[in-house]
Amino acid sequence: MDRTEKHEFVASLAAVFAETSFVLVAQNKGLTVADVSELRRRMRAAGATYKVAKNRLATLALDGTRFDGVKPLLKGPTAIAWSTDPVAVAKTAVEFAKTNDKFVVLGGALGTQTLNADGVKALAELPSLETLRAQLVGLIQTPATRIAGILQAPGGQVARVLAAYAKKDEAQAA
């Protein structure tokens, strides 16, 4: 890379860090091309981006952002992943690390909060944004369903009582 390409790369990475909510740092020592391709495919499917960047350039891009806390993690062969949905990135990275011992999650940052590897694993155990939305909609709909059932029950009970009296009267008349 020449100097202008480096400046453009740092500027584009800094723009990404300004827009995203979560950055993950992982060590990728010894991954094959097939492994990296598989990881990138999984990250893309989760709505995340995975990039291998020179530590010096990544450090320059992190200057002045809320993710300054991950700078000490940028030692050796590292890669960065980011997304607006922090759980998706963490889940994808942790699941891939379980199947491939050459990929190690070092930590990350969620906003201004710096996370170690255990923090990222804890984040990966949370339900995804889509699951949380579905649970919230379910919680909102449940009281409405119960209220409708309660309001319909007295009318139904009155109708059943009247029907029982009508059958009783018909039986006595016959």
Tab-separated table of N, CA and C in Angstrom:
chain	number	residue	atom	x	y	z
A	1	MET	N	0.847	-1.184	0.000
A	1	MET	CA	0.000	0.000	0.000
A	1	MET	C	0.889	1.242	0.000
A	2	ASP	N	0.565	2.178	-0.843
A	2	ASP	CA	1.303	3.432	-0.787
A	2	ASP	C	0.608	4.377	0.191
A	3	ARG	N	1.183	5.516	0.379
A	3	ARG	CA	0.728	6.445	1.415
A	3	ARG	C	-0.718	6.892	1.204
A	4	THR	N	-1.112	7.195	-0.021
A	4	THR	CA	-2.487	7.651	-0.265
A	4	THR	C	-3.492	6.540	0.006
A	5	GLU	N	-3.167	5.296	-0.351
A	5	GLU	CA	-4.056	4.173	-0.056
A	5	GLU	C	-4.211	3.983	1.444
A	6	LYS	N	-3.134	4.176	2.179
A	6	LYS	CA	-3.199	4.054	3.636
A	6	LYS	C	-4.096	5.136	4.222
A	7	HIS	N	-3.958	6.383	3.736
A	7	HIS	CA	-4.810	7.462	4.223
A	7	HIS	C	-6.281	7.185	3.924
A	8	GLU	N	-6.573	6.691	2.730
A	8	GLU	CA	-7.944	6.364	2.360
A	8	GLU	C	-8.494	5.229	3.226
A	9	PHE	N	-7.660	4.223	3.482
A	9	PHE	CA	-8.085	3.097	4.314
A	9	PHE	C	-8.390	3.561	5.734
A	10	VAL	N	-7.498	4.381	6.298
A	10	VAL	CA	-7.710	4.884	7.662
A	10	VAL	C	-8.974	5.734	7.709
A	11	ALA	N	-9.185	6.572	6.709
A	11	ALA	CA	-10.382	7.423	6.675
A	11	ALA	C	-11.658	6.584	6.566
A	12	SER	N	-11.636	5.559	5.727
A	12	SER	CA	-12.834	4.715	5.582
A	12	SER	C	-13.105	3.921	6.857
A	13	LEU	N	-12.053	3.416	7.496
A	13	LEU	CA	-12.219	2.678	8.744
A	13	LEU	C	-12.712	3.603	9.862
A	14	ALA	N	-12.213	4.834	9.917
A	14	ALA	CA	-12.673	5.800	10.914
A	14	ALA	C	-14.149	6.137	10.696
A	15	ALA	N	-14.569	6.233	9.444
A	15	ALA	CA	-15.987	6.485	9.151
A	15	ALA	C	-16.857	5.320	9.608
A	16	VAL	N	-16.369	4.116	9.426
A	16	VAL	CA	-17.103	2.929	9.886
A	16	VAL	C	-17.228	2.947	11.407
A	17	PHE	N	-16.143	3.272	12.099
A	17	PHE	CA	-16.169	3.306	13.559
A	17	PHE	C	-17.103	4.391	14.081
A	18	ALA	N	-17.293	5.452	13.327
A	18	ALA	CA	-18.199	6.521	13.741
A	18	ALA	C	-19.659	6.076	13.628
A	19	GLU	N	-19.955	5.148	12.711
A	19	GLU	CA	-21.332	4.728	12.473
A	19	GLU	C	-21.754	3.488	13.246
A	20	THR	N	-20.820	2.634	13.604
A	20	THR	CA	-21.168	1.338	14.193
A	20	THR	C	-21.333	1.440	15.709
A	21	SER	N	-21.917	0.400	16.294
A	21	SER	CA	-22.114	0.382	17.744
A	21	SER	C	-21.233	-0.639	18.455
A	22	PHE	N	-20.638	-1.570	17.696
A	22	PHE	CA	-19.841	-2.628	18.315
A	22	PHE	C	-18.653	-2.975	17.434
A	23	VAL	N	-17.487	-3.121	18.065
A	23	VAL	CA	-16.272	-3.543	17.366
A	23	VAL	C	-15.696	-4.739	18.106
A	24	LEU	N	-15.352	-5.782	17.366
A	24	LEU	CA	-14.777	-6.991	17.932
A	24	LEU	C	-13.354	-7.143	17.410
A	25	VAL	N	-12.436	-7.518	18.289
A	25	VAL	CA	-11.052	-7.758	17.891
A	25	VAL	C	-10.752	-9.233	18.135
A	26	ALA	N	-10.194	-9.888	17.113
A	26	ALA	CA	-9.886	-11.318	17.212
A	26	ALA	C	-8.501	-11.583	16.659
A	27	GLN	N	-7.910	-12.641	17.160
A	27	GLN	CA	-6.606	-13.073	16.663
A	27	GLN	C	-6.848	-14.160	15.630
A	28	ASN	N	-6.224	-14.014	14.464
A	28	ASN	CA	-6.471	-14.957	13.369
A	28	ASN	C	-5.192	-15.641	12.913
A	29	LYS	N	-4.383	-16.049	13.847
A	29	LYS	CA	-3.094	-16.670	13.516
A	29	LYS	C	-3.291	-18.059	12.936
A	30	GLY	N	-2.829	-18.254	11.705
A	30	GLY	CA	-2.830	-19.574	11.094
A	30	GLY	C	-4.111	-19.977	10.406
A	31	LEU	N	-5.046	-19.076	10.176
A	31	LEU	CA	-6.273	-19.438	9.475
A	31	LEU	C	-5.983	-19.635	7.989
A	32	THR	N	-6.596	-20.640	7.427
A	32	THR	CA	-6.438	-20.866	5.996
A	32	THR	C	-7.369	-19.926	5.230
A	33	VAL	N	-7.156	-19.828	3.948
A	33	VAL	CA	-8.014	-18.993	3.108
A	33	VAL	C	-9.456	-19.496	3.163
A	34	ALA	N	-9.628	-20.797	3.167
A	34	ALA	CA	-10.975	-21.376	3.242
A	34	ALA	C	-11.653	-21.009	4.559
A	35	ASP	N	-10.888	-21.046	5.666
A	35	ASP	CA	-11.445	-20.680	6.973
A	35	ASP	C	-11.872	-19.221	6.994
A	36	VAL	N	-11.014	-18.345	6.480
A	36	VAL	CA	-11.333	-16.912	6.457
A	36	VAL	C	-12.543	-16.655	5.564
A	37	SER	N	-12.621	-17.342	4.442
A	37	SER	CA	-13.771	-17.189	3.542
A	37	SER	C	-15.057	-17.628	4.230
A	38	GLU	N	-14.990	-18.735	4.944
A	38	GLU	CA	-16.156	-19.218	5.687
A	38	GLU	C	-16.567	-18.220	6.766
A	39	LEU	N	-15.590	-17.672	7.490
A	39	LEU	CA	-15.882	-16.685	8.534
A	39	LEU	C	-16.503	-15.427	7.929
A	40	ARG	N	-15.951	-14.953	6.834
A	40	ARG	CA	-16.523	-13.768	6.170
A	40	ARG	C	-17.955	-14.040	5.707
A	41	ARG	N	-18.205	-15.226	5.187
A	41	ARG	CA	-19.556	-15.585	4.743
A	41	ARG	C	-20.530	-15.573	5.913
A	42	ARG	N	-20.114	-16.147	7.041
A	42	ARG	CA	-20.970	-16.158	8.234
A	42	ARG	C	-21.215	-14.745	8.757
A	43	MET	N	-20.161	-13.925	8.753
A	43	MET	CA	-20.302	-12.546	9.225
A	43	MET	C	-21.268	-11.772	8.325
A	44	ARG	N	-21.126	-11.946	7.014
A	44	ARG	CA	-22.019	-11.259	6.085
A	44	ARG	C	-23.462	-11.690	6.305
A	45	ALA	N	-23.670	-12.974	6.543
A	45	ALA	CA	-25.023	-13.488	6.786
A	45	ALA	C	-25.619	-12.895	8.059
A	46	ALA	N	-24.773	-12.562	9.028
A	46	ALA	CA	-25.237	-11.972	10.284
A	46	ALA	C	-25.330	-10.451	10.209
A	47	GLY	N	-24.991	-9.886	9.063
A	47	GLY	CA	-25.059	-8.436	8.911
A	47	GLY	C	-23.831	-7.719	9.434
A	48	ALA	N	-22.726	-8.428	9.510
A	48	ALA	CA	-21.494	-7.858	10.051
A	48	ALA	C	-20.417	-7.821	8.973
A	49	THR	N	-19.351	-7.104	9.287
A	49	THR	CA	-18.206	-7.005	8.385
A	49	THR	C	-16.966	-7.473	9.127
A	50	TYR	N	-16.139	-8.265	8.459
A	50	TYR	CA	-14.899	-8.802	9.024
A	50	TYR	C	-13.762	-8.315	8.155
A	51	LYS	N	-12.747	-7.718	8.772
A	51	LYS	CA	-11.641	-7.161	8.003
A	51	LYS	C	-10.330	-7.412	8.735
A	52	VAL	N	-9.340	-7.855	7.987
A	52	VAL	CA	-7.982	-7.966	8.507
A	52	VAL	C	-7.303	-6.648	8.165
A	53	ALA	N	-6.801	-5.969	9.187
A	53	ALA	CA	-6.186	-4.659	8.980
A	53	ALA	C	-4.858	-4.613	9.710
A	54	LYS	N	-3.947	-3.834	9.173
A	54	LYS	CA	-2.676	-3.639	9.881
A	54	LYS	C	-2.977	-2.930	11.198
A	55	ASN	N	-2.312	-3.391	12.239
A	55	ASN	CA	-2.573	-2.847	13.567
A	55	ASN	C	-2.324	-1.345	13.628
A	56	ARG	N	-1.284	-0.887	12.999
A	56	ARG	CA	-0.955	0.536	13.024
A	56	ARG	C	-2.055	1.359	12.354
A	57	LEU	N	-2.554	0.886	11.230
A	57	LEU	CA	-3.608	1.611	10.529
A	57	LEU	C	-4.917	1.577	11.326
A	58	ALA	N	-5.226	0.434	11.920
A	58	ALA	CA	-6.429	0.336	12.743
A	58	ALA	C	-6.330	1.245	13.962
A	59	THR	N	-5.146	1.340	14.560
A	59	THR	CA	-4.940	2.222	15.704
A	59	THR	C	-5.159	3.674	15.300
A	60	LEU	N	-4.650	4.047	14.147
A	60	LEU	CA	-4.865	5.418	13.660
A	60	LEU	C	-6.344	5.690	13.417
A	61	ALA	N	-7.067	4.709	12.892
A	61	ALA	CA	-8.495	4.881	12.643
A	61	ALA	C	-9.288	4.958	13.944
A	62	LEU	N	-8.804	4.296	14.984
A	62	LEU	CA	-9.499	4.308	16.272
A	62	LEU	C	-9.293	5.605	17.044
A	63	ASP	N	-8.268	6.377	16.700
A	63	ASP	CA	-7.998	7.634	17.405
A	63	ASP	C	-9.217	8.550	17.329
A	64	GLY	N	-9.637	9.023	18.499
A	64	GLY	CA	-10.743	9.963	18.561
A	64	GLY	C	-12.117	9.340	18.488
A	65	THR	N	-12.211	8.030	18.426
A	65	THR	CA	-13.519	7.373	18.413
A	65	THR	C	-13.831	6.856	19.811
A	66	ARG	N	-15.054	6.385	19.989
A	66	ARG	CA	-15.443	5.854	21.307
A	66	ARG	C	-14.887	4.457	21.552
A	67	PHE	N	-14.211	3.879	20.564
A	67	PHE	CA	-13.642	2.538	20.679
A	67	PHE	C	-12.149	2.549	21.000
A	68	ASP	N	-11.641	3.624	21.570
A	68	ASP	CA	-10.214	3.732	21.903
A	68	ASP	C	-9.738	2.596	22.813
A	69	GLY	N	-10.646	2.032	23.591
A	69	GLY	CA	-10.271	1.001	24.554
A	69	GLY	C	-9.771	-0.288	23.951
A	70	VAL	N	-9.998	-0.519	22.660
A	70	VAL	CA	-9.549	-1.770	22.048
A	70	VAL	C	-8.135	-1.667	21.485
A	71	LYS	N	-7.525	-0.515	21.545
A	71	LYS	CA	-6.167	-0.353	21.005
A	71	LYS	C	-5.158	-1.332	21.603
A	72	PRO	N	-5.175	-1.585	22.928
A	72	PRO	CA	-4.200	-2.541	23.481
A	72	PRO	C	-4.363	-3.971	22.941
A	73	LEU	N	-5.523	-4.298	22.404
A	73	LEU	CA	-5.752	-5.640	21.867
A	73	LEU	C	-5.111	-5.832	20.497
A	74	LEU	N	-4.729	-4.756	19.852
A	74	LEU	CA	-4.187	-4.824	18.494
A	74	LEU	C	-2.699	-5.156	18.526
A	75	LYS	N	-2.390	-6.374	18.869
A	75	LYS	CA	-1.017	-6.891	18.900
A	75	LYS	C	-0.996	-8.206	18.136
A	76	GLY	N	-0.046	-8.373	17.255
A	76	GLY	CA	0.060	-9.611	16.498
A	76	GLY	C	-0.940	-9.645	15.363
A	77	PRO	N	-1.191	-10.824	14.806
A	77	PRO	CA	-2.120	-10.942	13.679
A	77	PRO	C	-3.574	-10.826	14.162
A	78	THR	N	-4.151	-9.668	13.968
A	78	THR	CA	-5.510	-9.426	14.441
A	78	THR	C	-6.429	-9.065	13.294
A	79	ALA	N	-7.708	-9.209	13.548
A	79	ALA	CA	-8.753	-8.833	12.605
A	79	ALA	C	-9.836	-8.106	13.388
A	80	ILE	N	-10.596	-7.302	12.681
A	80	ILE	CA	-11.644	-6.506	13.298
A	80	ILE	C	-12.967	-6.867	12.637
A	81	ALA	N	-14.009	-6.980	13.444
A	81	ALA	CA	-15.356	-7.200	12.930
A	81	ALA	C	-16.269	-6.164	13.565
A	82	TRP	N	-17.271	-5.700	12.823
A	82	TRP	CA	-18.180	-4.697	13.370
A	82	TRP	C	-19.566	-4.862	12.767
A	83	SER	N	-20.535	-4.305	13.497
A	83	SER	CA	-21.917	-4.325	13.043
A	83	SER	C	-22.723	-3.390	13.927
A	84	THR	N	-23.912	-3.037	13.450
A	84	THR	CA	-24.801	-2.240	14.294
A	84	THR	C	-25.525	-3.129	15.303
A	85	ASP	N	-25.627	-4.425	15.023
A	85	ASP	CA	-26.214	-5.384	15.959
A	85	ASP	C	-25.072	-6.117	16.663
A	86	PRO	N	-24.736	-5.722	17.888
A	86	PRO	CA	-23.578	-6.303	18.565
A	86	PRO	C	-23.711	-7.796	18.851
A	87	VAL	N	-24.914	-8.258	19.091
A	87	VAL	CA	-25.106	-9.668	19.429
A	87	VAL	C	-24.792	-10.558	18.232
A	88	ALA	N	-25.150	-10.115	17.039
A	88	ALA	CA	-24.913	-10.925	15.837
A	88	ALA	C	-23.423	-11.146	15.602
A	89	VAL	N	-22.619	-10.103	15.751
A	89	VAL	CA	-21.170	-10.235	15.558
A	89	VAL	C	-20.588	-11.156	16.621
A	90	ALA	N	-20.963	-10.916	17.869
A	90	ALA	CA	-20.419	-11.715	18.966
A	90	ALA	C	-20.786	-13.184	18.804
A	91	LYS	N	-22.041	-13.475	18.477
A	91	LYS	CA	-22.469	-14.871	18.300
A	91	LYS	C	-21.694	-15.546	17.176
A	92	THR	N	-21.577	-14.863	16.060
A	92	THR	CA	-20.887	-15.441	14.916
A	92	THR	C	-19.430	-15.732	15.246
A	93	ALA	N	-18.762	-14.779	15.876
A	93	ALA	CA	-17.344	-14.947	16.208
A	93	ALA	C	-17.144	-16.048	17.245
A	94	VAL	N	-17.972	-16.084	18.272
A	94	VAL	CA	-17.815	-17.097	19.322
A	94	VAL	C	-18.105	-18.487	18.771
A	95	GLU	N	-19.139	-18.619	17.927
A	95	GLU	CA	-19.445	-19.923	17.332
A	95	GLU	C	-18.312	-20.394	16.423
A	96	PHE	N	-17.727	-19.472	15.654
A	96	PHE	CA	-16.628	-19.849	14.777
A	96	PHE	C	-15.400	-20.228	15.599
A	97	ALA	N	-15.153	-19.520	16.703
A	97	ALA	CA	-14.002	-19.821	17.555
A	97	ALA	C	-14.136	-21.201	18.206
A	98	LYS	N	-15.367	-21.648	18.457
A	98	LYS	CA	-15.569	-22.980	19.039
A	98	LYS	C	-15.149	-24.085	18.074
A	99	THR	N	-15.354	-23.848	16.782
A	99	THR	CA	-15.035	-24.880	15.793
A	99	THR	C	-13.636	-24.745	15.223
A	100	ASN	N	-12.974	-23.615	15.444
A	100	ASN	CA	-11.647	-23.393	14.872
A	100	ASN	C	-10.740	-22.814	15.955
A	101	ASP	N	-9.770	-23.606	16.411
A	101	ASP	CA	-8.911	-23.176	17.517
A	101	ASP	C	-7.876	-22.130	17.114
A	102	LYS	N	-7.727	-21.850	15.834
A	102	LYS	CA	-6.774	-20.833	15.386
A	102	LYS	C	-7.378	-19.434	15.393
A	103	PHE	N	-8.669	-19.344	15.629
A	103	PHE	CA	-9.370	-18.066	15.708
A	103	PHE	C	-9.713	-17.827	17.175
A	104	VAL	N	-9.182	-16.750	17.750
A	104	VAL	CA	-9.377	-16.467	19.170
A	104	VAL	C	-9.982	-15.073	19.322
A	105	VAL	N	-11.091	-14.979	20.028
A	105	VAL	CA	-11.712	-13.688	20.298
A	105	VAL	C	-10.924	-13.032	21.436
A	106	LEU	N	-10.378	-11.847	21.173
A	106	LEU	CA	-9.588	-11.132	22.181
A	106	LEU	C	-10.432	-10.193	23.017
A	107	GLY	N	-11.426	-9.579	22.427
A	107	GLY	CA	-12.272	-8.632	23.140
A	107	GLY	C	-13.004	-7.747	22.155
A	108	GLY	N	-13.503	-6.648	22.671
A	108	GLY	CA	-14.237	-5.738	21.814
A	108	GLY	C	-14.666	-4.515	22.576
A	109	ALA	N	-15.495	-3.714	21.947
A	109	ALA	CA	-16.022	-2.515	22.584
A	109	ALA	C	-17.459	-2.323	22.132
A	110	LEU	N	-18.319	-2.100	23.096
A	110	LEU	CA	-19.724	-1.792	22.858
A	110	LEU	C	-19.922	-0.353	23.275
A	111	GLY	N	-19.917	0.538	22.303
A	111	GLY	CA	-19.934	1.967	22.617
A	111	GLY	C	-18.630	2.333	23.301
A	112	THR	N	-18.721	2.977	24.434
A	112	THR	CA	-17.511	3.345	25.177
A	112	THR	C	-17.061	2.242	26.131
A	113	GLN	N	-17.861	1.202	26.290
A	113	GLN	CA	-17.549	0.102	27.204
A	113	GLN	C	-16.630	-0.907	26.526
A	114	THR	N	-15.440	-1.116	27.087
A	114	THR	CA	-14.503	-2.097	26.553
A	114	THR	C	-14.806	-3.458	27.164
A	115	LEU	N	-14.839	-4.490	26.337
A	115	LEU	CA	-15.145	-5.846	26.781
A	115	LEU	C	-13.943	-6.749	26.571
A	116	ASN	N	-13.703	-7.635	27.530
A	116	ASN	CA	-12.678	-8.660	27.328
A	116	ASN	C	-13.336	-9.850	26.625
A	117	ALA	N	-12.607	-10.934	26.457
A	117	ALA	CA	-13.138	-12.101	25.747
A	117	ALA	C	-14.368	-12.670	26.454
A	118	ASP	N	-14.357	-12.684	27.789
A	118	ASP	CA	-15.517	-13.192	28.530
A	118	ASP	C	-16.736	-12.297	28.334
A	119	GLY	N	-16.509	-10.990	28.248
A	119	GLY	CA	-17.607	-10.056	27.998
A	119	GLY	C	-18.232	-10.272	26.635
A	120	VAL	N	-17.411	-10.556	25.644
A	120	VAL	CA	-17.924	-10.832	24.302
A	120	VAL	C	-18.705	-12.146	24.316
A	121	LYS	N	-18.209	-13.155	25.046
A	121	LYS	CA	-18.926	-14.432	25.136
A	121	LYS	C	-20.270	-14.248	25.836
A	122	ALA	N	-20.304	-13.406	26.870
A	122	ALA	CA	-21.567	-13.121	27.556
A	122	ALA	C	-22.536	-12.400	26.617
A	123	LEU	N	-22.005	-11.494	25.823
A	123	LEU	CA	-22.834	-10.787	24.844
A	123	LEU	C	-23.384	-11.753	23.804
A	124	ALA	N	-22.601	-12.747	23.436
A	124	ALA	CA	-23.032	-13.736	22.443
A	124	ALA	C	-24.166	-14.606	22.965
A	125	GLU	N	-24.287	-14.736	24.266
A	125	GLU	CA	-25.342	-15.563	24.843
A	125	GLU	C	-26.685	-14.847	24.893
A	126	LEU	N	-26.696	-13.545	24.673
A	126	LEU	CA	-27.950	-12.797	24.669
A	126	LEU	C	-28.755	-13.143	23.424
A	127	PRO	N	-30.070	-12.988	23.490
A	127	PRO	CA	-30.865	-13.221	22.277
A	127	PRO	C	-30.598	-12.115	21.256
A	128	SER	N	-30.786	-12.431	19.990
A	128	SER	CA	-30.527	-11.462	18.924
A	128	SER	C	-31.587	-10.364	18.949
A	129	LEU	N	-31.339	-9.320	18.202
A	129	LEU	CA	-32.249	-8.184	18.134
A	129	LEU	C	-33.614	-8.611	17.606
A	130	GLU	N	-33.631	-9.481	16.612
A	130	GLU	CA	-34.899	-9.964	16.056
A	130	GLU	C	-35.679	-10.768	17.093
A	131	THR	N	-34.983	-11.601	17.866
A	131	THR	CA	-35.637	-12.397	18.904
A	131	THR	C	-36.211	-11.500	19.988
A	132	LEU	N	-35.447	-10.487	20.385
A	132	LEU	CA	-35.934	-9.550	21.401
A	132	LEU	C	-37.172	-8.799	20.913
A	133	ARG	N	-37.167	-8.406	19.655
A	133	ARG	CA	-38.347	-7.726	19.102
A	133	ARG	C	-39.560	-8.641	19.119
A	134	ALA	N	-39.374	-9.894	18.743
A	134	ALA	CA	-40.482	-10.848	18.740
A	134	ALA	C	-41.007	-11.077	20.150
A	135	GLN	N	-40.104	-11.180	21.124
A	135	GLN	CA	-40.528	-11.361	22.507
A	135	GLN	C	-41.298	-10.146	23.012
A	136	LEU	N	-40.848	-8.951	22.632
A	136	LEU	CA	-41.522	-7.727	23.049
A	136	LEU	C	-42.921	-7.650	22.461
A	137	VAL	N	-43.063	-7.987	21.179
A	137	VAL	CA	-44.383	-7.987	20.554
A	137	VAL	C	-45.281	-9.017	21.241
A	138	GLY	N	-44.729	-10.172	21.563
A	138	GLY	CA	-45.506	-11.197	22.269
A	138	GLY	C	-45.973	-10.721	23.632
A	139	LEU	N	-45.101	-10.015	24.353
A	139	LEU	CA	-45.478	-9.487	25.668
A	139	LEU	C	-46.558	-8.420	25.552
A	140	ILE	N	-46.483	-7.628	24.501
A	140	ILE	CA	-47.486	-6.584	24.309
A	140	ILE	C	-48.829	-7.195	23.923
A	141	GLN	N	-48.819	-8.246	23.107
A	141	GLN	CA	-50.057	-8.858	22.639
A	141	GLN	C	-50.735	-9.711	23.710
A	142	THR	N	-49.984	-10.283	24.610
A	142	THR	CA	-50.561	-11.179	25.619
A	142	THR	C	-51.616	-10.489	26.477
A	143	PRO	N	-51.358	-9.311	27.059
A	143	PRO	CA	-52.412	-8.670	27.853
A	143	PRO	C	-53.660	-8.354	27.031
A	144	ALA	N	-53.501	-7.955	25.785
A	144	ALA	CA	-54.656	-7.653	24.946
A	144	ALA	C	-55.487	-8.907	24.714
A	145	THR	N	-54.845	-10.034	24.504
A	145	THR	CA	-55.553	-11.299	24.300
A	145	THR	C	-56.306	-11.696	25.563
A	146	ARG	N	-55.660	-11.511	26.695
A	146	ARG	CA	-56.327	-11.856	27.973
A	146	ARG	C	-57.515	-10.943	28.230
A	147	ILE	N	-57.365	-9.666	27.941
A	147	ILE	CA	-58.472	-8.724	28.157
A	147	ILE	C	-59.641	-9.090	27.256
A	148	ALA	N	-59.358	-9.410	25.998
A	148	ALA	CA	-60.431	-9.799	25.082
A	148	ALA	C	-61.126	-11.064	25.576
A	149	GLY	N	-60.368	-12.012	26.074
A	149	GLY	CA	-60.955	-13.245	26.601
A	149	GLY	C	-61.822	-12.981	27.819
A	150	ILE	N	-61.371	-12.093	28.683
A	150	ILE	CA	-62.138	-11.775	29.889
A	150	ILE	C	-63.428	-11.053	29.528
A	151	LEU	N	-63.341	-10.132	28.566
A	151	LEU	CA	-64.537	-9.394	28.168
A	151	LEU	C	-65.542	-10.287	27.458
A	152	GLN	N	-65.072	-11.294	26.735
A	152	GLN	CA	-65.977	-12.194	26.014
A	152	GLN	C	-66.582	-13.240	26.937
A	153	ALA	N	-65.920	-13.562	28.016
A	153	ALA	CA	-66.384	-14.640	28.897
A	153	ALA	C	-67.751	-14.358	29.514
A	154	PRO	N	-68.037	-13.180	30.086
A	154	PRO	CA	-69.359	-12.976	30.691
A	154	PRO	C	-70.484	-13.098	29.670
A	155	GLY	N	-70.285	-12.562	28.484
A	155	GLY	CA	-71.320	-12.679	27.457
A	155	GLY	C	-71.557	-14.132	27.082
A	156	GLY	N	-70.516	-14.880	26.964
A	156	GLY	CA	-70.633	-16.301	26.638
A	156	GLY	C	-71.314	-17.071	27.756
A	157	GLN	N	-71.005	-16.717	28.993
A	157	GLN	CA	-71.628	-17.405	30.128
A	157	GLN	C	-73.128	-17.111	30.187
A	158	VAL	N	-73.514	-15.862	29.950
A	158	VAL	CA	-74.934	-15.501	29.938
A	158	VAL	C	-75.658	-16.271	28.839
A	159	ALA	N	-75.030	-16.353	27.658
A	159	ALA	CA	-75.652	-17.072	26.538
A	159	ALA	C	-75.813	-18.554	26.881
A	160	ARG	N	-74.816	-19.144	27.543
A	160	ARG	CA	-74.919	-20.564	27.907
A	160	ARG	C	-76.008	-20.786	28.963
A	161	VAL	N	-76.135	-19.875	29.917
A	161	VAL	CA	-77.183	-20.005	30.947
A	161	VAL	C	-78.561	-19.907	30.306
A	162	LEU	N	-78.727	-18.917	29.409
A	162	LEU	CA	-80.018	-18.773	28.731
A	162	LEU	C	-80.330	-19.989	27.876
A	163	ALA	N	-79.313	-20.527	27.200
A	163	ALA	CA	-79.521	-21.725	26.396
A	163	ALA	C	-79.906	-22.908	27.278
A	164	ALA	N	-79.307	-23.005	28.457
A	164	ALA	CA	-79.635	-24.097	29.384
A	164	ALA	C	-81.074	-23.968	29.867
A	165	TYR	N	-81.514	-22.749	30.199
A	165	TYR	CA	-82.913	-22.545	30.611
A	165	TYR	C	-83.871	-22.853	29.470
A	166	ALA	N	-83.485	-22.495	28.249
A	166	ALA	CA	-84.345	-22.765	27.105
A	166	ALA	C	-84.483	-24.272	26.897
A	167	LYS	N	-83.395	-25.007	27.023
A	167	LYS	CA	-83.460	-26.459	26.876
A	167	LYS	C	-84.275	-27.087	27.988
A	168	LYS	N	-84.138	-26.520	29.190
A	168	LYS	CA	-84.879	-27.032	30.339
A	168	LYS	C	-86.382	-26.823	30.122
A	169	ASP	N	-86.736	-25.628	29.643
A	169	ASP	CA	-88.148	-25.322	29.399
A	169	ASP	C	-88.687	-26.219	28.288
A	170	GLU	N	-87.881	-26.471	27.252
A	170	GLU	CA	-88.322	-27.323	26.157
A	170	GLU	C	-88.509	-28.759	26.659
A	171	ALA	N	-87.634	-29.187	27.547
A	171	ALA	CA	-87.728	-30.535	28.063
A	171	ALA	C	-88.985	-30.683	28.947
A	172	GLN	N	-89.292	-29.658	29.729
A	172	GLN	CA	-90.477	-29.721	30.590
A	172	GLN	C	-91.764	-29.635	29.765
A	173	ALA	N	-91.717	-28.889	28.674
A	173	ALA	CA	-92.900	-28.740	27.827
A	173	ALA	C	-93.181	-30.031	27.051
A	174	ALA	N	-92.170	-30.787	26.781
A	174	ALA	CA	-92.348	-31.994	25.986
A	174	ALA	C	-92.791	-33.140	26.788
